[in-house]
Amino acid sequence: MGFIKSAKSLAVCYLRNKILGTDIFARSSTQCGVSFSTRFLGSSCSINMEKVYFRNASDSKDLDIVFRFVNPNLNINREFNFRRQMNEPINAILARIQSNIQSRLAKSSKKSKDKPPAEINVRLYSDSCDDNFSEMTFDELFAKVPTGLKLQVVDTVYDMVFNPPWIASLKLPSCILAGFVVYPTNVQIQFGERQHSKGLWYKAKRPTDTEWALCGEGFQYLVAPEDVGYHLKFELTPRNEQGADGPVVEKISNSAVQAAPGHCPFQARHRHTPNYLSDSNEIRVVTYNLLADLYASSDYAGKTLFSYCPAKYLQIDYRKPLFINEIIGYNSDLICLQEVDQRIFDFDLREILEQPPYNYRGIMAPKGKCAEGVAIFFRTSRFELLDSQVLHLGSKISVLPVFESLWNKIKANTQLAERICDRSTTLQTCLLKIRGSENYVLVANTHLYFHPDADHIRLLQMGFSMLFIEHLINKAVKDFNISSRQNIGLIFCGDFNSVPECGIYKLMTEKLAEECLEDWRSNAEEAVSNVQLSQPFQMTSACGAPEYTHYTTLFSGCLDYIFYQNDRFELIQYVPLPTEEQLKANAGIPSAVFPSDHVALVADLKFKAN
């Protein structure tokens, strides 16, 4: 990352050293004044010269100490960072500080040939009492909550500040596009709260410029077309509920703002969803396979799966602003996502969607030990979460009582049983109550097994899923005193990896998958016999059976669906999908204007009157 050296400050930032028990010296600056800053991991952070900062998280015994020691007579101007332990005697810690400063002065003296002082005086005292703190530990000291604590180093006296609001982590994306929202990622604030902290955005032509123009406030900034060619700087002041500020951290973008990639087809789709739905009985639903970076960044993806797509458009930092801006532009109530990287969920999706003005809540369900999974976001102003479940459609199907009948029909086929139990496929559900009504939604989300010879596996996974969903609805009526099953509407979204001609679509829309289906024989050695699946819900595909929801040069077809219970909901509209001409304009997707190899499905549903 780039850094700024302003007329008022050079960067100073202390973030926790990851090596326990190691004392770290930061690079010294040559600037004098009330605060300094220095580079650290691509950030800068203002440290008040008159204060020494002590930090200890409640779940840790680590004690982090940072201060800047400036003494012209000793020819020293340096920030000192220490990691010690709370139960360590204070006199031992003071001795370590003294030793390190002495060592630093000795090194400086060798270069300048000046004789270092014989001894550096370091002590801790209080204006309000005469206690001998050196006999205590910091655990004992902070338990007493003394006031007016001071640290004296030679003739410099610092006010001691314990657990100030502090930025422990902050990043900016490497790709920033005009016309798209930009935001900091991996924001971690200690001893302060995000809602009380203040973010400011600035721009300048060069990261080394001393003059930066203010261009936005808050944690998010909609990058303007006139920002192209400028570097952005995000400045964050951490603050707690009591109004106390901590050291300010600033981060400068590594690269300048880029021009938008041109017209993205999802921008035309946004014209169908300009606002949130206003009727409390209406629900807008999105399902979207994001294409996990885990797969997009592999050599196989670049050379085979998406060989038609330039490498720069497969990079997650390029694709993120596209799919995040696409998602927020649908103004939906429910969002079901597949192939969600855990770090994208934690540092990007939640960073945007769970914050004002969107105020969703997100729940992720990883696929077993895999670094990607499925996620559901719902608008907290519309829904109250009553229950959330994660079912791994692998190891669990042989042990849960609700699956016993179907499991007994297939377990004798050892090869089949081993294969289906070895899957990491995940079913995620959320039971939501619509605020201000007696209507409930059970939303389910999954990404079924993908292998081309596994129609039978997918169909069985769907059969187990519907058994589990029926069980959850029956249980919810009892557990939450819901007056009738009629008050609960089922919405089942996902990437089912199954075209409409296969058994899953038949099971969902006709409630039956007969034993004569070709799906059962998609793998001869694992062929399923004497099995017929049924499910009790009247379901419809909100977007019908479009020709394409997935489009690559190796395969194109309809794999994604929003299935809804048509005796509980009526369909108001579904947002038209991109045309085949748009999908194949660059041979396939992803591309410069499509961030995934799937397209999002969007539908508006309305509860029917009971």
XYZ file of C-alpha atoms in Angstrom:
610
model
C 0.000 0.000 0.000
C 1.009 3.576 -0.499
C 1.506 6.038 2.295
C 1.276 9.762 2.825
C 3.844 11.974 4.510
C 1.785 15.052 5.398
C 3.096 18.424 6.529
C 1.661 17.802 9.968
C 2.580 14.201 10.573
C 4.602 11.251 9.452
C 2.893 7.964 9.931
C 2.942 6.180 13.264
C 0.987 3.034 13.747
C 1.137 0.308 16.232
C -0.746 -2.885 15.636
C -0.171 -5.963 17.705
C 3.026 -7.818 17.105
C 2.091 -11.418 16.347
C 5.175 -12.854 18.001
C 4.472 -13.257 21.715
C 7.009 -11.818 24.089
C 8.941 -9.931 21.400
C 9.670 -6.207 21.670
C 9.465 -4.389 18.348
C 11.124 -1.120 17.392
C 9.348 0.955 14.774
C 11.184 3.135 12.286
C 11.969 6.561 13.619
C 10.765 9.750 11.988
C 12.462 13.103 11.824
C 9.414 15.255 12.411
C 8.668 16.975 15.715
C 5.223 17.925 16.986
C 2.394 16.689 19.201
C 1.717 13.558 17.186
C 3.659 11.361 14.828
C 2.880 8.588 12.453
C 4.865 5.818 10.859
C 4.224 3.028 8.360
C 2.948 -0.304 9.586
C 1.537 -3.012 7.332
C 0.323 -0.466 4.819
C -1.495 1.747 7.327
C -0.621 4.823 9.284
C -1.807 5.782 12.724
C -1.358 8.971 14.757
C 0.229 8.467 18.182
C -0.016 11.311 20.708
C 3.495 12.110 21.942
C 2.209 12.932 25.418
C 0.588 9.552 26.024
C 1.635 5.959 26.546
C -0.955 3.416 25.450
C -1.546 0.182 27.369
C -3.895 -2.387 25.840
C -5.216 -5.682 27.176
C -8.193 -7.555 25.725
C -10.461 -9.201 28.302
C -9.851 -12.670 26.874
C -6.056 -12.353 26.857
C -3.125 -11.947 29.236
C -1.120 -10.067 26.588
C -0.260 -6.479 27.417
C 0.633 -4.206 24.489
C 2.486 -0.977 25.228
C 3.289 1.797 22.750
C 4.793 5.270 23.126
C 7.080 7.617 21.245
C 10.248 8.773 22.930
C 11.669 12.038 21.620
C 14.758 13.532 23.254
C 16.894 15.936 21.197
C 19.718 15.855 23.768
C 20.001 12.091 23.347
C 19.429 12.370 19.592
C 16.488 9.952 19.658
C 13.047 10.112 18.075
C 11.489 6.685 18.014
C 8.288 4.774 18.660
C 8.605 1.816 21.021
C 6.215 -1.146 20.984
C 6.225 -3.932 23.544
C 4.270 -7.159 24.051
C 4.440 -8.306 27.684
C 2.158 -10.233 30.061
C -0.412 -8.821 32.497
C 0.837 -11.039 35.327
C 4.445 -9.959 34.868
C 5.843 -7.722 37.657
C 5.751 -4.061 36.725
C 9.372 -3.563 37.726
C 10.383 -6.311 35.263
C 8.488 -4.588 32.451
C 9.987 -1.213 33.310
C 13.419 -2.834 33.322
C 12.756 -4.231 29.835
C 11.716 -0.791 28.589
C 14.815 0.723 30.131
C 17.063 -1.945 28.624
C 15.628 -1.535 25.134
C 15.974 2.244 25.157
C 19.523 1.891 26.468
C 20.293 -0.599 23.705
C 18.868 1.722 21.068
C 20.926 4.635 22.371
C 24.070 2.481 22.351
C 23.540 1.631 18.684
C 22.961 5.286 17.835
C 26.069 6.295 19.751
C 28.266 3.975 17.710
C 27.216 5.821 14.589
C 27.497 9.309 16.065
C 30.540 8.481 18.295
C 28.763 10.215 21.184
C 28.991 8.516 24.560
C 25.573 7.140 25.636
C 24.262 7.993 29.123
C 25.242 5.587 31.883
C 21.643 4.849 32.849
C 18.151 5.616 31.559
C 15.587 6.324 34.268
C 12.160 4.701 33.701
C 9.464 4.777 36.381
C 5.699 4.545 36.875
C 3.954 6.808 39.389
C 0.646 8.487 40.194
C -0.217 12.056 41.101
C -3.021 10.842 43.351
C -1.301 8.271 45.564
C 2.091 7.134 46.821
C 1.752 3.402 46.145
C 4.857 1.534 45.101
C 3.538 0.234 41.797
C 6.775 -1.533 40.921
C 5.940 -4.297 43.405
C 2.658 -5.059 41.606
C 1.661 -6.716 38.380
C -0.420 -4.844 35.811
C -3.268 -7.244 36.635
C -3.199 -5.914 40.185
C -2.638 -2.323 39.132
C -5.586 -2.106 36.760
C -7.837 -3.871 39.272
C -7.313 -0.865 41.570
C -8.314 1.554 38.779
C -5.889 4.267 39.902
C -6.099 7.754 38.397
C -3.373 10.050 37.150
C -0.906 7.314 36.266
C 2.289 8.544 34.591
C 5.218 6.890 32.874
C 8.485 8.812 33.099
C 11.310 8.073 30.661
C 14.370 10.232 31.476
C 12.716 13.661 31.729
C 9.728 12.899 29.478
C 6.434 12.261 31.293
C 3.552 10.449 29.597
C -0.066 10.231 30.647
C -0.983 6.566 30.793
C -4.039 5.552 28.759
C -5.503 2.081 29.269
C -7.484 0.414 26.478
C -8.163 3.441 24.247
C -10.299 2.871 21.133
C -7.895 1.219 18.712
C -7.841 0.077 15.092
C -6.407 -3.441 15.122
C -6.895 -4.076 11.392
C -7.931 -2.142 8.293
C -7.541 -2.758 4.560
C -8.635 -1.239 1.267
C -9.335 -3.285 -1.871
C -6.681 -3.375 -4.570
C -9.224 -2.689 -7.331
C -11.485 0.371 -7.069
C -13.933 1.061 -9.906
C -15.726 4.317 -10.699
C -19.471 4.017 -10.229
C -19.160 1.283 -7.594
C -19.202 1.390 -3.799
C -15.797 1.121 -2.094
C -15.351 0.247 1.575
C -12.608 -0.800 4.005
C -12.323 -4.522 4.696
C -11.240 -6.483 7.740
C -12.101 -3.544 10.003
C -11.354 -4.549 13.584
C -11.919 -1.960 16.298
C -10.808 -2.717 19.847
C -12.278 -0.929 22.880
C -14.550 1.132 20.648
C -17.650 0.774 18.530
C -18.077 1.096 14.810
C -21.262 3.147 15.100
C -19.443 5.789 17.146
C -16.309 5.868 14.991
C -15.810 8.352 12.167
C -14.681 7.553 8.649
C -13.601 10.079 6.021
C -12.599 9.588 2.376
C -10.046 11.747 0.547
C -8.562 11.716 -2.940
C -5.292 12.857 -4.493
C -3.456 12.229 -7.744
C -0.451 10.660 -6.033
C -0.195 8.775 -2.753
C 2.712 11.032 -1.741
C 0.724 14.260 -2.210
C 0.436 16.488 0.848
C -2.953 17.913 -0.110
C -5.943 15.564 -0.116
C -9.480 16.628 -1.065
C -12.330 15.396 1.110
C -14.774 13.439 -1.070
C -16.919 11.333 1.265
C -17.921 10.436 4.809
C -18.787 7.153 6.491
C -17.534 3.624 5.960
C -18.750 3.426 2.344
C -18.123 5.699 -0.593
C -19.759 5.628 -4.020
C -16.796 6.284 -6.293
C -17.560 9.073 -8.765
C -16.576 9.066 -12.454
C -14.407 12.131 -11.826
C -12.346 10.098 -9.331
C -10.753 8.042 -12.130
C -6.971 8.346 -11.903
C -7.021 9.440 -8.259
C -5.816 7.496 -5.234
C -8.266 7.247 -2.350
C -7.430 7.568 1.318
C -9.681 6.312 4.099
C -9.185 7.901 7.508
C -10.797 6.250 10.525
C -11.059 7.706 14.022
C -11.974 4.961 16.507
C -14.355 6.106 19.217
C -16.227 4.475 22.079
C -19.700 5.043 23.461
C -18.364 7.510 26.006
C -16.976 9.702 23.220
C -13.290 8.947 23.776
C -11.156 8.881 20.627
C -8.212 6.632 19.889
C -5.330 7.101 17.459
C -6.491 7.909 13.930
C -5.620 5.344 11.261
C -5.415 6.119 7.570
C -5.137 3.786 4.622
C -4.260 4.765 1.046
C -5.289 2.740 -1.977
C -2.485 0.853 -3.664
C -3.699 1.768 -7.139
C -5.671 4.623 -8.616
C -9.399 4.466 -9.311
C -10.142 2.681 -12.586
C -12.847 3.501 -15.097
C -15.960 1.363 -14.953
C -15.868 -1.728 -17.195
C -18.709 -0.387 -19.304
C -22.386 -1.186 -19.088
C -23.020 -4.248 -16.907
C -26.200 -6.202 -17.731
C -27.183 -6.239 -14.066
C -27.489 -2.450 -14.174
C -30.383 -2.824 -16.610
C -31.918 -5.455 -14.308
C -31.787 -2.955 -11.447
C -34.428 -0.886 -13.261
C -36.932 -3.559 -12.208
C -35.959 -3.179 -8.525
C -35.493 0.574 -7.934
C -36.788 0.453 -4.352
C -37.520 -1.950 -1.546
C -40.981 -3.473 -1.588
C -43.394 -1.428 0.549
C -46.136 -4.012 1.198
C -45.374 -5.944 4.391
C -46.737 -9.133 2.807
C -44.379 -8.919 -0.173
C -40.891 -10.427 -0.248
C -38.153 -9.930 -2.811
C -35.838 -12.944 -3.043
C -32.407 -13.248 -4.658
C -30.388 -16.410 -5.225
C -26.860 -16.142 -6.612
C -23.837 -18.403 -6.997
C -20.918 -15.989 -6.613
C -18.161 -18.283 -7.982
C -15.826 -18.811 -5.040
C -12.333 -17.409 -5.386
C -11.207 -20.851 -4.254
C -12.188 -22.095 -7.727
C -11.814 -18.993 -9.904
C -8.167 -18.490 -8.953
C -7.063 -22.067 -9.637
C -4.845 -22.980 -12.591
C -7.576 -25.292 -13.866
C -10.036 -22.397 -13.929
C -7.684 -20.118 -15.835
C -6.533 -22.713 -18.353
C -9.672 -24.815 -18.823
C -12.932 -23.744 -17.177
C -12.677 -20.049 -18.000
C -9.873 -19.946 -20.562
C -11.863 -17.346 -22.514
C -11.813 -14.897 -19.578
C -8.762 -12.627 -19.119
C -7.034 -13.382 -15.824
C -7.602 -9.890 -14.421
C -11.376 -10.385 -14.581
C -11.120 -13.605 -12.571
C -9.362 -11.893 -9.702
C -11.574 -11.617 -6.641
C -10.715 -7.964 -6.039
C -12.074 -7.172 -9.500
C -15.185 -9.341 -9.150
C -16.116 -8.210 -5.617
C -17.287 -4.677 -6.446
C -19.352 -6.066 -9.316
C -21.280 -8.718 -7.431
C -21.653 -6.622 -4.274
C -23.024 -3.661 -6.215
C -25.257 -6.028 -8.156
C -26.658 -7.527 -4.963
C -27.379 -4.217 -3.225
C -29.051 -2.861 -6.387
C -31.778 -5.501 -6.209
C -33.130 -4.008 -2.956
C -34.138 -7.464 -1.792
C -35.467 -8.789 1.492
C -33.896 -12.244 1.319
C -30.551 -13.097 -0.264
C -29.420 -16.701 -0.721
C -25.821 -17.092 -1.859
C -23.727 -20.077 -2.878
C -19.948 -20.492 -3.313
C -19.265 -17.848 -0.691
C -15.644 -17.705 0.440
C -15.498 -17.454 4.226
C -13.224 -14.413 4.090
C -15.508 -12.713 1.540
C -18.446 -13.295 3.871
C -16.548 -11.973 6.895
C -14.741 -8.992 5.404
C -16.821 -7.919 2.394
C -20.428 -9.093 2.362
C -20.978 -8.427 6.050
C -18.954 -5.228 5.820
C -21.482 -3.857 3.317
C -24.770 -5.664 3.908
C -24.883 -5.638 7.698
C -24.164 -1.906 7.942
C -26.410 1.113 7.318
C -28.225 1.803 5.108
C -28.810 -1.876 4.243
C -28.982 -3.452 7.719
C -29.173 -7.112 6.780
C -28.092 -9.930 9.022
C -26.007 -12.667 7.457
C -25.543 -16.304 8.446
C -23.015 -18.538 6.716
C -22.831 -22.315 6.603
C -19.466 -23.636 5.373
C -19.401 -26.859 3.355
C -17.782 -29.135 5.908
C -14.116 -28.198 6.214
C -14.162 -26.324 2.907
C -13.317 -22.602 2.874
C -16.533 -21.808 1.007
C -20.206 -22.442 1.632
C -23.724 -21.025 1.466
C -25.072 -17.906 3.154
C -28.427 -16.293 3.855
C -28.911 -12.565 4.424
C -32.241 -11.114 5.546
C -33.365 -7.562 6.227
C -33.666 -7.066 9.974
C -36.345 -4.399 9.532
C -38.582 -6.992 7.851
C -37.811 -10.226 9.665
C -37.204 -11.617 13.123
C -34.994 -14.708 13.176
C -36.564 -17.551 15.163
C -34.332 -20.461 14.201
C -31.338 -21.283 12.029
C -30.206 -24.783 11.088
C -27.287 -26.246 9.148
C -27.485 -29.808 7.846
C -24.481 -31.447 6.224
C -25.978 -33.747 3.616
C -23.249 -36.325 4.057
C -22.358 -37.811 7.405
C -25.687 -36.824 8.995
C -27.975 -38.731 6.663
C -27.049 -42.116 8.133
C -27.695 -41.092 11.748
C -30.693 -38.737 11.908
C -34.006 -40.491 12.681
C -35.897 -38.321 10.183
C -33.871 -39.954 7.372
C -34.150 -43.554 8.545
C -36.772 -44.734 6.060
C -34.987 -43.418 2.952
C -31.538 -44.356 4.248
C -32.618 -47.961 4.781
C -33.561 -48.174 1.098
C -30.092 -47.237 -0.180
C -27.577 -48.284 2.479
C -27.213 -51.834 1.128
C -25.508 -50.386 -1.972
C -22.142 -49.889 -0.284
C -20.562 -47.852 -3.064
C -23.570 -45.538 -3.245
C -23.773 -45.191 0.538
C -20.085 -44.323 0.838
C -20.243 -41.784 -1.939
C -23.258 -39.891 -0.640
C -22.016 -39.932 2.961
C -18.648 -38.582 1.845
C -20.167 -35.399 0.414
C -19.753 -31.967 2.002
C -23.051 -30.654 0.588
C -24.816 -28.326 3.023
C -28.462 -27.389 3.524
C -29.027 -24.127 5.358
C -32.393 -22.989 6.733
C -33.716 -19.932 8.549
C -37.157 -19.631 10.114
C -38.179 -15.969 9.906
C -41.208 -14.164 11.282
C -42.408 -11.198 9.259
C -42.521 -8.282 11.671
C -45.992 -6.948 12.420
C -47.770 -10.049 11.102
C -48.476 -13.689 11.865
C -46.756 -14.851 8.706
C -43.553 -16.887 8.754
C -41.030 -17.883 6.107
C -38.851 -20.959 6.157
C -36.082 -20.127 3.708
C -33.779 -22.942 2.609
C -30.536 -22.589 0.690
C -28.225 -25.221 -0.803
C -25.615 -26.025 -3.429
C -25.958 -29.628 -4.500
C -23.158 -31.968 -5.585
C -21.876 -31.064 -9.052
C -20.382 -34.222 -10.647
C -21.740 -35.084 -14.135
C -22.456 -38.740 -13.228
C -24.291 -37.821 -10.019
C -27.931 -37.130 -10.950
C -28.887 -39.917 -8.524
C -26.793 -38.369 -5.721
C -28.382 -34.962 -6.231
C -31.878 -36.381 -6.336
C -31.276 -38.268 -3.092
C -29.807 -35.124 -1.526
C -32.980 -33.288 -2.493
C -35.098 -36.077 -1.043
C -33.244 -35.887 2.274
C -33.516 -32.081 2.210
C -37.288 -32.134 1.814
C -37.637 -34.677 4.643
C -35.618 -32.367 6.879
C -37.613 -29.284 5.849
C -40.927 -31.039 6.547
C -39.562 -32.030 9.961
C -38.500 -28.426 10.682
C -41.905 -26.988 9.785
C -43.753 -29.495 11.981
C -41.346 -28.745 14.818
C -41.644 -24.968 14.361
C -45.427 -25.068 14.776
C -44.941 -26.628 18.221
C -41.812 -24.798 19.337
C -43.000 -21.299 18.445
C -46.753 -21.731 19.086
C -47.620 -20.978 15.472
C -51.381 -21.295 15.110
C -51.294 -23.148 11.790
C -48.927 -24.552 9.201
C -50.780 -22.265 6.795
C -48.916 -19.339 8.352
C -45.555 -20.730 7.222
C -44.430 -20.319 3.624
C -41.494 -22.305 2.198
C -38.935 -20.714 -0.136
C -36.132 -23.002 -1.323
C -33.253 -21.402 -3.248
C -29.941 -22.555 -4.555
C -27.662 -23.929 -7.194
C -29.126 -27.406 -7.625
C -26.740 -28.405 -10.423
C -29.729 -29.970 -12.139
C -31.487 -28.992 -15.378
C -35.307 -28.876 -15.588
C -35.415 -32.191 -17.474
C -34.024 -34.030 -14.430
C -35.781 -35.454 -11.416
C -35.229 -32.585 -8.975
C -37.390 -30.200 -10.959
C -40.063 -32.893 -11.225
C -39.911 -33.644 -7.501
C -40.264 -29.974 -6.600
C -42.990 -28.980 -9.055
C -44.945 -32.252 -9.266
C -44.230 -33.533 -5.732
C -43.047 -36.902 -7.052
C -39.898 -38.503 -8.463
C -40.800 -42.014 -9.630
C -38.469 -44.992 -9.493
C -38.411 -45.179 -13.314
C -36.503 -41.896 -13.703
C -33.239 -41.983 -15.633
C -31.589 -40.025 -12.804
C -31.393 -43.176 -10.675
C -29.069 -44.787 -13.239
C -26.628 -41.921 -13.866
C -23.878 -44.175 -12.502
C -24.315 -47.869 -13.277
C -22.324 -49.118 -10.276
C -24.334 -46.927 -7.904
C -27.726 -47.332 -9.579
C -30.664 -46.756 -7.229
C -33.550 -49.205 -7.402
C -36.961 -49.446 -5.733
C -36.829 -45.829 -4.571
C -39.539 -43.277 -5.214
C -39.410 -39.813 -3.678
C -42.291 -37.561 -2.746
C -42.630 -34.292 -0.872
C -45.808 -32.654 0.503
C -45.377 -29.036 -0.605
C -46.985 -27.388 -3.636
C -43.931 -25.766 -5.177
C -43.315 -23.649 -8.269
C -40.161 -22.216 -9.814
C -40.450 -18.423 -9.581
C -38.454 -17.860 -12.762
C -39.801 -20.938 -14.513
C -37.173 -22.956 -16.388
C -35.017 -20.363 -18.143
C -32.640 -21.591 -20.800
C -29.561 -20.347 -18.981
C -28.614 -19.488 -15.416
C -25.043 -20.751 -15.960
C -23.099 -20.038 -19.144
C -19.581 -21.186 -19.997
C -18.015 -22.619 -23.139
C -17.943 -26.079 -21.509
C -21.562 -26.092 -20.330
C -24.577 -23.818 -20.351
C -28.004 -24.438 -18.912
C -30.472 -23.826 -16.103
C -29.077 -24.938 -12.728
C -30.403 -22.311 -10.302
C -33.937 -21.918 -8.970
C -36.145 -20.054 -6.542
C -38.756 -22.654 -5.599
C -41.687 -21.239 -3.622
C -44.803 -22.698 -2.054
C -47.562 -21.606 -4.415
C -50.435 -22.187 -1.993
C -48.779 -19.686 0.396
C -47.354 -17.179 -2.093
C -48.279 -15.644 -5.392
C -45.666 -14.446 -7.857
C -45.689 -10.695 -8.513
C -42.745 -10.564 -10.905
C -39.368 -12.023 -11.638
C -36.580 -9.868 -13.006
C -35.769 -10.766 -16.650
C -32.488 -12.619 -17.085
C -29.641 -11.475 -19.373
C -30.055 -12.459 -22.997
C -27.946 -15.159 -24.643
C -26.302 -12.430 -26.722
C -25.150 -10.732 -23.540
C -23.954 -14.004 -22.012
C -21.909 -15.041 -25.043
C -20.593 -11.570 -25.934
C -17.244 -12.638 -24.438
C -17.677 -16.344 -25.268
C -19.024 -17.038 -21.789
C -19.148 -15.786 -18.232
C -17.462 -14.622 -16.056
C -16.239 -11.632 -18.023
C -15.500 -7.953 -17.554
C -19.193 -7.287 -16.873
C -20.300 -10.615 -15.339
C -18.574 -11.417 -12.012
C -19.663 -15.074 -11.891
C -20.324 -18.039 -14.126
C -23.928 -17.939 -12.843
C -26.503 -15.164 -13.040
C -28.637 -14.010 -10.140
C -32.322 -14.905 -10.007
C -34.630 -12.282 -8.523
C -38.351 -12.684 -7.782
C -41.056 -10.792 -5.879
C -43.522 -12.928 -3.937
C -46.612 -12.031 -1.929
C -48.294 -13.967 0.866
C -51.749 -15.148 -0.033
C -54.535 -14.342 2.389
C -55.328 -17.319 4.645
